[in-house]
């Protein structure tokens, strides 16, 4: 096989055992579409539902203290930010997957998506927890302030849970996600590097 | 153009491209199928800005590049048990060697050489990869030499 023309001939003779039925591709396609929409839109819908619920509470039961209103605003901000980021990432994923652009454009798009994902899993998740936690602590005050014991128990429970999430869950989640995403980005960079002169 | 027509015409070509990239028949079939799923989904929005072949090869090569996490598990040069077609033993061995040597090239080199072997003109390869035509010409030349050297070294073993 010293001649490139021979190689080309050999290559073009190789064929799959059989070409699968085209109908199977269409069936797979419909299944994949359903799964993708359910996965991406599911989380966005969950955030949206939570948001509607939080906004409806003060309409039904008006707050007496300004701290409750501020707390609600912070929680709404946290959930709304999560909704926007998740929907944005989902839309970006839809644009990226099955991209018909050339390889260089596609790889750059994929790299941007991974970088955004990395931001979301590191700084984004911390901002979300801070807003949500502060909002919840302020929100609880109006309902717990009448009884010292209930207030102490309620705050101990809430702060305990938040510390557990912040100290234990958050770093683990960040570490796990970052490792996978950083690996992916460095491989993408390696491939785009190959494209350069 | 009808999906069925495109499918029958391009399935073997796309399969070979994927096979050259991953050197694993099951995975190559998966990526080929994934490619035609996209073709089916997006055929309506295809506006003849490029040839249908360029368009399909772009989707397939992007899918190959995206499959890198899976392909990392595949040791370069290892071959599937079930070989394509049912070729004569000698040809079978040569195809085996060819896929095996391509698998040891870098990711983008695998894509480019598969397109060259498929007989695509360099302008079309440039349109698929997004490289300039000059860069494509230089790369094609280098990769051809690299592959031939690898095959020669393989034969001498």
Coordinates of N, CA, C and O in Angstrom, one line a residue, chain A residues 65-72 74-75 132-164:
Chain A
X65 N -43.8 43.0 57.4 CA -42.5 43.6 57.6 C -41.8 43.7 56.2 O -42.0 42.9 55.3
X66 N -40.9 44.7 56.2 CA -40.2 45.0 54.9 C -39.2 43.9 54.7 O -38.9 43.5 53.5
X67 N -38.7 43.3 55.8 CA -37.7 42.2 55.7 C -38.2 41.0 54.9 O -37.5 40.4 54.1
X68 N -39.5 40.7 55.0 CA -40.2 39.6 54.3 C -40.2 39.9 52.8 O -39.9 39.0 52.0
X69 N -40.5 41.2 52.5 CA -40.6 41.6 51.1 C -39.2 41.5 50.5 O -39.0 40.9 49.4
X70 N -38.2 42.0 51.2 CA -36.8 41.9 50.7 C -36.4 40.4 50.5 O -35.8 40.1 49.5
X71 N -36.7 39.6 51.5 CA -36.4 38.2 51.4 C -37.0 37.5 50.2 O -36.4 36.8 49.5
X72 N -38.3 37.9 50.0 CA -39.0 37.3 48.8 C -38.3 37.8 47.5 O -38.1 37.0 46.6
X74 N -35.2 38.6 47.1 CA -33.9 37.9 46.9 C -34.1 36.5 46.4 O -33.4 36.0 45.5
X75 N -35.2 35.8 47.0 CA -35.4 34.4 46.5 C -35.9 34.4 45.1 O -35.5 33.6 44.2
X132 N -30.4 32.9 47.6 CA -31.5 32.0 48.2 C -31.4 32.0 49.7 O -32.5 32.1 50.4
X133 N -30.2 31.8 50.2 CA -30.1 31.6 51.7 C -30.4 32.9 52.4 O -31.2 32.9 53.4
X134 N -29.9 34.1 52.0 CA -30.2 35.3 52.6 C -31.7 35.6 52.5 O -32.3 36.1 53.5
X135 N -32.2 35.4 51.3 CA -33.6 35.6 51.1 C -34.5 34.8 52.1 O -35.4 35.3 52.7
X136 N -34.2 33.6 52.3 CA -34.9 32.7 53.1 C -34.9 33.1 54.6 O -35.9 33.1 55.3
X137 N -33.6 33.5 55.0 CA -33.5 33.9 56.4 C -34.3 35.2 56.7 O -34.9 35.3 57.8
X138 N -34.3 36.1 55.8 CA -35.1 37.4 56.0 C -36.6 37.0 55.9 O -37.4 37.6 56.7
X139 N -36.9 36.2 55.0 CA -38.4 35.8 54.9 C -38.9 35.1 56.1 O -40.0 35.4 56.5
X140 N -38.1 34.3 56.8 CA -38.6 33.5 57.9 C -38.9 34.4 59.1 O -39.7 34.1 60.0
X141 N -38.1 35.6 59.2 CA -38.2 36.4 60.4 C -39.6 36.8 60.8 O -40.0 36.7 62.0
X142 N -40.4 37.2 59.9 CA -41.8 37.7 60.2 C -42.6 36.6 60.8 O -43.4 36.9 61.7
X143 N -42.4 35.4 60.4 CA -43.2 34.3 61.0 C -42.7 33.7 62.2 O -43.4 33.0 63.0
X144 N -41.4 33.9 62.5 CA -40.8 33.2 63.7 C -40.6 34.2 64.8 O -40.2 33.8 65.9
X145 N -40.7 35.5 64.6 CA -40.3 36.5 65.6 C -41.1 36.5 66.9 O -40.6 37.0 67.9
X146 N -42.3 36.0 66.9 CA -43.2 36.1 68.1 C -42.7 35.2 69.2 O -43.0 35.4 70.4
X147 N -42.1 34.1 68.9 CA -41.6 33.1 69.9 C -40.1 32.9 69.8 O -39.6 32.5 68.8
X148 N -39.4 33.2 70.9 CA -37.9 33.1 70.9 C -37.5 31.6 70.6 O -36.5 31.4 69.8
X149 N -38.2 30.7 71.2 CA -37.8 29.3 71.1 C -38.0 28.8 69.6 O -37.1 28.2 69.1
X150 N -39.2 29.1 69.1 CA -39.4 28.7 67.7 C -38.4 29.4 66.8 O -37.9 28.8 65.8
X151 N -38.2 30.7 67.0 CA -37.2 31.4 66.2 C -35.9 30.8 66.2 O -35.2 30.5 65.2
X152 N -35.4 30.4 67.5 CA -34.1 29.8 67.6 C -34.0 28.5 66.9 O -33.1 28.2 66.1
X153 N -35.0 27.7 67.1 CA -35.1 26.4 66.5 C -35.1 26.5 64.9 O -34.4 25.8 64.2
X154 N -36.0 27.4 64.5 CA -36.2 27.6 63.0 C -34.9 28.0 62.4 O -34.5 27.5 61.4
X155 N -34.2 29.0 63.0 CA -33.0 29.6 62.4 C -31.9 28.6 62.5 O -31.0 28.5 61.6
X156 N -31.8 27.8 63.6 CA -30.7 26.8 63.8 C -30.8 25.8 62.7 O -29.8 25.4 62.1
X157 N -32.1 25.4 62.4 CA -32.3 24.4 61.4 C -32.0 24.9 60.0 O -31.2 24.3 59.2
X158 N -32.4 26.1 59.7 CA -32.2 26.8 58.4 C -30.7 27.0 58.2 O -30.1 26.6 57.2
X159 N -30.0 27.6 59.2 CA -28.6 27.9 59.1 C -27.8 26.6 59.0 O -26.9 26.5 58.2
X160 N -28.2 25.7 59.8 CA -27.5 24.4 59.8 C -27.5 23.7 58.4 O -26.5 23.3 57.9
X161 N -28.7 23.8 57.8 CA -28.9 23.2 56.5 C -28.1 24.0 55.4 O -27.4 23.4 54.6
X162 N -28.1 25.3 55.6 CA -27.4 26.1 54.6 C -25.9 25.9 54.7 O -25.2 25.8 53.7
X163 N -25.4 25.8 56.0 CA -24.0 25.5 56.2 C -23.6 24.2 55.6 O -22.5 24.0 54.9
X164 N -24.4 23.2 55.8 CA -24.2 21.8 55.2 C -24.1 21.9 53.7 O -23.1 21.4 53.1

